[in-house]
PDB file of C-alpha atoms in Angstrom:
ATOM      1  CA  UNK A   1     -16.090  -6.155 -34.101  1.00 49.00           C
ATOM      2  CA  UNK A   2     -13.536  -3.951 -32.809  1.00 51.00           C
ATOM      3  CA  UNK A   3     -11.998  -1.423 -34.364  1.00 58.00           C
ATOM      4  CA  UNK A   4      -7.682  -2.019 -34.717  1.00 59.00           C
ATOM      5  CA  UNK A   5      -6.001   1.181 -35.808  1.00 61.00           C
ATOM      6  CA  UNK A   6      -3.449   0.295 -38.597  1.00 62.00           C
ATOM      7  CA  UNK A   7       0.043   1.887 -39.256  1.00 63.00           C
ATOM      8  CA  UNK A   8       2.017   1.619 -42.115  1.00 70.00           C
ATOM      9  CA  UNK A   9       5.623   2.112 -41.666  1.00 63.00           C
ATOM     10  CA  UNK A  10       8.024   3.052 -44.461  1.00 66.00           C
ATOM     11  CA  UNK A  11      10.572   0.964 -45.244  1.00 63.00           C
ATOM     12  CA  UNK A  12      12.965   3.399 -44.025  1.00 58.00           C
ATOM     13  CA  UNK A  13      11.131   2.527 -40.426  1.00 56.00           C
ATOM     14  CA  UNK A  14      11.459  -0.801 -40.692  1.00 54.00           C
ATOM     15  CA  UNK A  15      15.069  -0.954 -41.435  1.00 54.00           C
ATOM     16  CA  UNK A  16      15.760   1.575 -38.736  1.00 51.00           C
ATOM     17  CA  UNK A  17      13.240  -0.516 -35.969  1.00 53.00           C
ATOM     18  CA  UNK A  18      14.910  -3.643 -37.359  1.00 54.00           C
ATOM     19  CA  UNK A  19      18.777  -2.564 -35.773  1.00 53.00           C
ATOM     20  CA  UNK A  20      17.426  -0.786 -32.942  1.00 53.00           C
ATOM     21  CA  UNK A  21      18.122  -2.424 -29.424  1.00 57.00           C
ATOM     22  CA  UNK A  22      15.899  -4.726 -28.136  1.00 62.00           C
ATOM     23  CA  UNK A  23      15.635  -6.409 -24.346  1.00 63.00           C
ATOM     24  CA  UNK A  24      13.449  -9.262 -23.412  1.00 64.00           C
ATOM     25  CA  UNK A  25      13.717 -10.860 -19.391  1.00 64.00           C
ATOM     26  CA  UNK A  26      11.554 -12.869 -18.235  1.00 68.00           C
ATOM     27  CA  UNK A  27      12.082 -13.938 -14.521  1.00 65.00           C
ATOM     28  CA  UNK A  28      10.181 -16.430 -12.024  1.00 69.00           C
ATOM     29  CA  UNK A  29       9.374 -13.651  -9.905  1.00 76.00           C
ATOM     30  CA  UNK A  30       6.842 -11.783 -11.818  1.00 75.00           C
ATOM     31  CA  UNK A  31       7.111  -9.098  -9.135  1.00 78.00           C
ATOM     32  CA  UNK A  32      11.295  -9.147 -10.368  1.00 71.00           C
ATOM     33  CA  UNK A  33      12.513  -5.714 -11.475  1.00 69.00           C
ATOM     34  CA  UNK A  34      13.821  -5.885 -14.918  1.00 67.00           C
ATOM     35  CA  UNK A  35      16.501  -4.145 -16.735  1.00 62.00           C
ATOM     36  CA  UNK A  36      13.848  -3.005 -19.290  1.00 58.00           C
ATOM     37  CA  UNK A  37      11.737  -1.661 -17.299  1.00 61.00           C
ATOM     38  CA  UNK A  38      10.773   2.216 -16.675  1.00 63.00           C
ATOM     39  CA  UNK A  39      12.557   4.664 -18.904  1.00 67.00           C
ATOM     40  CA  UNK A  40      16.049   4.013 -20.360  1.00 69.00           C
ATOM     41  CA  UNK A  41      18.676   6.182 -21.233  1.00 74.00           C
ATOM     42  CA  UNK A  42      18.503   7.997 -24.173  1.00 75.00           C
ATOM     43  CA  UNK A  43      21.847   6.438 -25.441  1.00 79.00           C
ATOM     44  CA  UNK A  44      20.403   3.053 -25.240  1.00 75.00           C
ATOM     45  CA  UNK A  45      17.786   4.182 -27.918  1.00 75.00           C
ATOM     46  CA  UNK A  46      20.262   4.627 -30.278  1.00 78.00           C
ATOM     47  CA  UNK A  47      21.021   2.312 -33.420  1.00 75.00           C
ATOM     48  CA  UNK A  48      23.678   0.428 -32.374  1.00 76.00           C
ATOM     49  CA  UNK A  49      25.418  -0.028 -35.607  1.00 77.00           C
ATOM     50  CA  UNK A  50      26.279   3.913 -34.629  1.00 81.00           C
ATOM     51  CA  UNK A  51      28.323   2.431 -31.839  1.00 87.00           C
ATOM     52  CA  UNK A  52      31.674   0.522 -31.191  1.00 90.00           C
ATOM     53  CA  UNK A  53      31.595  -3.028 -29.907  1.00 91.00           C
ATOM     54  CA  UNK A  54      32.776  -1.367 -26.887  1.00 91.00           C
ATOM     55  CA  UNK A  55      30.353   1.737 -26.582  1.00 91.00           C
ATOM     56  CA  UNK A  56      27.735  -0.568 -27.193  1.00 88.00           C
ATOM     57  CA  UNK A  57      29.304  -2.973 -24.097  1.00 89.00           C
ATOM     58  CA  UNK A  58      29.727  -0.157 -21.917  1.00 91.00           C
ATOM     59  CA  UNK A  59      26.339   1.263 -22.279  1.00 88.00           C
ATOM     60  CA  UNK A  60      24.522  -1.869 -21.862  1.00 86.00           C
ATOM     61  CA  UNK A  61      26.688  -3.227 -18.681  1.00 89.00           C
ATOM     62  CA  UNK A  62      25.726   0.043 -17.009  1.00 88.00           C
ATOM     63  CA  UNK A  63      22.070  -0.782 -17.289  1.00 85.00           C
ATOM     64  CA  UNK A  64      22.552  -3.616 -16.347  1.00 86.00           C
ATOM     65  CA  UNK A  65      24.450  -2.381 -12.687  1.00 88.00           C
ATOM     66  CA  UNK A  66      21.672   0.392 -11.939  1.00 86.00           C
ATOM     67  CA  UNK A  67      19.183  -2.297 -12.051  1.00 84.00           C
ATOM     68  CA  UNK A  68      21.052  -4.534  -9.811  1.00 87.00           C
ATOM     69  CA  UNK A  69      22.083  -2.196  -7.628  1.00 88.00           C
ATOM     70  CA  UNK A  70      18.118  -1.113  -7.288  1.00 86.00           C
ATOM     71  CA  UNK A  71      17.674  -4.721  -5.623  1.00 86.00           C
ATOM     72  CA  UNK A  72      20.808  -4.532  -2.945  1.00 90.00           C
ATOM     73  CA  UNK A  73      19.795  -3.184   0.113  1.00 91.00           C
ATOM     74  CA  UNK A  74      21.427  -0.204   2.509  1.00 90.00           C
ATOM     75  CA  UNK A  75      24.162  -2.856   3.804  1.00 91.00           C
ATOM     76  CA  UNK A  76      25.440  -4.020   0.028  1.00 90.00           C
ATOM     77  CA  UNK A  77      27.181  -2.518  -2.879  1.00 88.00           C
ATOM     78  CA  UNK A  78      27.376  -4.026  -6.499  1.00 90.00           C
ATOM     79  CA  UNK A  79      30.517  -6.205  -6.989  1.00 89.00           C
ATOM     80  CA  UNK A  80      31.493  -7.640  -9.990  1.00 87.00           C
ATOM     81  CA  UNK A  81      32.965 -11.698 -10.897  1.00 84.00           C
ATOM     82  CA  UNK A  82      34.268 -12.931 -13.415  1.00 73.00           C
ATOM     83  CA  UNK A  83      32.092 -16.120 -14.984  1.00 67.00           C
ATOM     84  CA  UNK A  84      34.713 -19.344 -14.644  1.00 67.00           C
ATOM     85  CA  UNK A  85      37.435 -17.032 -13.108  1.00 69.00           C
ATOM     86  CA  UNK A  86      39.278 -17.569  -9.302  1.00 73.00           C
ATOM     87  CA  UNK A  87      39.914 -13.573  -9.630  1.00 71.00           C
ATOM     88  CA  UNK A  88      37.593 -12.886  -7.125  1.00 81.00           C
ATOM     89  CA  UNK A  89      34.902  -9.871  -6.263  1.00 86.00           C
ATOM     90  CA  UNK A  90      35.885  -6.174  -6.968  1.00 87.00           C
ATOM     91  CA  UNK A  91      33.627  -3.871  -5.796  1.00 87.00           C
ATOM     92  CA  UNK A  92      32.933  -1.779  -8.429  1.00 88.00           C
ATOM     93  CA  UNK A  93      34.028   1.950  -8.181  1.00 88.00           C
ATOM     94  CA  UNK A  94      34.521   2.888 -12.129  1.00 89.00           C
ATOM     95  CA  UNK A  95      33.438   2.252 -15.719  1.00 91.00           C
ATOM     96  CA  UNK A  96      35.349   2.660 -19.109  1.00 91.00           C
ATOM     97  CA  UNK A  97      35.381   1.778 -22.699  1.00 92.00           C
ATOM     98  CA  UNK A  98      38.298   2.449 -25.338  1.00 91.00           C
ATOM     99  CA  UNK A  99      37.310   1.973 -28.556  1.00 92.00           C
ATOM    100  CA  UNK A 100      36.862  -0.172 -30.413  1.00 92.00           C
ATOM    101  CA  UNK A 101      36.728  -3.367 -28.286  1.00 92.00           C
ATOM    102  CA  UNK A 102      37.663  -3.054 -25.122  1.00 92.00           C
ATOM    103  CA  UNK A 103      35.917  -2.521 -21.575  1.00 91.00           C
ATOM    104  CA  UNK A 104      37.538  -1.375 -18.170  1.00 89.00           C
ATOM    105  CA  UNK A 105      36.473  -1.933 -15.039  1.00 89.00           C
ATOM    106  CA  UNK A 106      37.865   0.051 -11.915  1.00 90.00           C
ATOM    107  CA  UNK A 107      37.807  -0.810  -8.270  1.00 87.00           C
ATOM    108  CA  UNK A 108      38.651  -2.590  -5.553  1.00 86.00           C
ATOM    109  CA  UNK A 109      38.864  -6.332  -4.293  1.00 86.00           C
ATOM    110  CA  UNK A 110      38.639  -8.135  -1.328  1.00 84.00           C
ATOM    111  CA  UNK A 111      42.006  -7.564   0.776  1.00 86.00           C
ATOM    112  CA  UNK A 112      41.470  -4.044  -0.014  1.00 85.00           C
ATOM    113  CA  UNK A 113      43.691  -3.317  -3.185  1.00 88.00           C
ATOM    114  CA  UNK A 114      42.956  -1.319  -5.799  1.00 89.00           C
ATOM    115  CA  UNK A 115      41.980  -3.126  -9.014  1.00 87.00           C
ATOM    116  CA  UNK A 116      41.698  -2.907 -12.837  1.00 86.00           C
ATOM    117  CA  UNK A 117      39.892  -5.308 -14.943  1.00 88.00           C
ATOM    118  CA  UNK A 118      40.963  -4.498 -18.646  1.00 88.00           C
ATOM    119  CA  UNK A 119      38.143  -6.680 -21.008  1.00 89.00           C
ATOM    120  CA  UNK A 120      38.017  -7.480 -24.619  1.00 91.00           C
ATOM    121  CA  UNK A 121      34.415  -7.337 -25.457  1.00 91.00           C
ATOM    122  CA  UNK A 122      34.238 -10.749 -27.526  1.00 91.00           C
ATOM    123  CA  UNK A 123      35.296 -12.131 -23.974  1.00 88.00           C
ATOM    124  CA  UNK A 124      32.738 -10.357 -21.752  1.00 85.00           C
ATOM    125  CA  UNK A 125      31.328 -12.540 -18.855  1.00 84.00           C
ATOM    126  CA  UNK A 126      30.322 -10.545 -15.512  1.00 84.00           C
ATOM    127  CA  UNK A 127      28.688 -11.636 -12.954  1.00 86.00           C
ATOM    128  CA  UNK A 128      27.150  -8.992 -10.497  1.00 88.00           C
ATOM    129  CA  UNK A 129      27.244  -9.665  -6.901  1.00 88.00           C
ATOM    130  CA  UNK A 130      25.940  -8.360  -3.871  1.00 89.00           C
ATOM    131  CA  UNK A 131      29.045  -7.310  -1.596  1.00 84.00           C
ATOM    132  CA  UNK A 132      28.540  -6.022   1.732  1.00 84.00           C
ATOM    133  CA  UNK A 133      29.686  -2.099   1.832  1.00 81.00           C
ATOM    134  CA  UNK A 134      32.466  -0.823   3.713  1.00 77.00           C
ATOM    135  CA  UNK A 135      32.244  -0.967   7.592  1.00 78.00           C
ATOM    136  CA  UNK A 136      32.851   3.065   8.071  1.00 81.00           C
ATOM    137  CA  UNK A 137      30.855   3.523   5.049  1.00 78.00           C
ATOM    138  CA  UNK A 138      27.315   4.999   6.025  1.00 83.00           C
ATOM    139  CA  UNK A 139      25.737   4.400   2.960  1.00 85.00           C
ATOM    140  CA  UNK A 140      26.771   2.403   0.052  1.00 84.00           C
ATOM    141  CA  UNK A 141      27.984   3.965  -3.185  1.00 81.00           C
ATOM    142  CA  UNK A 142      25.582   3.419  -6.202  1.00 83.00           C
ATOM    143  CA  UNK A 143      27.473   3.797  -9.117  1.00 81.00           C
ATOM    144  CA  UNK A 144      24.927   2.911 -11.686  1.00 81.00           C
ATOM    145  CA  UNK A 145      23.801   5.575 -10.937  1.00 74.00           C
ATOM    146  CA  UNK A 146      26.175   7.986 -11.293  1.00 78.00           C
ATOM    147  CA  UNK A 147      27.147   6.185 -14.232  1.00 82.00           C
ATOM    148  CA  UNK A 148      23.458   6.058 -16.118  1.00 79.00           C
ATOM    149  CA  UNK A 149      23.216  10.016 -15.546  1.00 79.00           C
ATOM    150  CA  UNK A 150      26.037  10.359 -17.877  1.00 74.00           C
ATOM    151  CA  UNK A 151      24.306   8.191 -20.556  1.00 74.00           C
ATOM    152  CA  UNK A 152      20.925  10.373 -20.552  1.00 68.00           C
ATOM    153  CA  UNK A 153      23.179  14.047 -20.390  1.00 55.00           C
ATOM    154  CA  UNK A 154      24.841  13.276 -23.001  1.00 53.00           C
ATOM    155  CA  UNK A 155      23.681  11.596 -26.787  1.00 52.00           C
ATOM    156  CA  UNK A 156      27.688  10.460 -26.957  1.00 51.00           C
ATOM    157  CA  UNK A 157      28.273   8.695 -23.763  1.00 45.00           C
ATOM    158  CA  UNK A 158      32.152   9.196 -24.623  1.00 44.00           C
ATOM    159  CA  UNK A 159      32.262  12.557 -22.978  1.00 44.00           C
TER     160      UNK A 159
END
């Protein structure tokens, strides 16, 4: 017989592990890097009833870019779709929330114009795509990133 080391939690821990975030993926490719995967910001560790709809969004959607844009390769940028839209791609250059409920996304689309996707986040459908980078760009811009660092320096990713 083996020996299985028991834990009791208090109910106080079980109310607390029952509303904190969880992820599940599972993908065909079992080599497939998933959002879960390694360590995650310390913001997404946080309960998220301590969070606006839109905090919650914002700090989710930017785990979700970093580990897209950790699949593109040198020649490819993360873009961003909207699901059943004809808007197009906008490569994305910025992030937002404003609370309580709403999401921002900054950047630029195809023909070169600078964009502004303003989201409510009961009607949140991205799609990430891989766009090819700027021609006189020598590397592309990764800003997941940039982005993610801000969720692990700071506990309130509003600042």
């Amino acid at each position: 017989m083996s020996k299985t080391k028991m834990s009791i939690d208090t109910s106080a821990e079980l109310m607390e592990n029952d509303i904190l975030p969880k992820i599940k993926e599972v993908h065909t490719d079992p080599d497939m890097q998933c959002a879960s995967s390694g360590d995650l910001p310390s913001a997404l560790t946080e309960p998220a009833s301590q969070k606006s709809p839109a905090q919650w969004a914002y700090e989710r959607i930017i785990m979700y870019i970093q580990n897209f844009e950790k699949q593109l390769d040198n020649d490819h940028e993360v873009g961003l779709g909207l699901a059943g839209s004809n808007a197009g791609v906008i490569r994305i250059e910025g992030l937002g929330f404003y609370d309580p409920d709403i999401i921002t996304y900054y950047g630029v689309n195809e023909a070169g114009a600078k964009t502004q996707l303003i989201q409510h986040v009961s009607q949140l459908n991205v799609t990430l795509i891989a766009s090819p980078k700027h021609i006189d760009q020598p590397e592309p811009k990764r800003i997941g990133f940039r982005l993610a660092e801000g969720l692990d320096r700071d506990p309130d990713a509003t600042t």
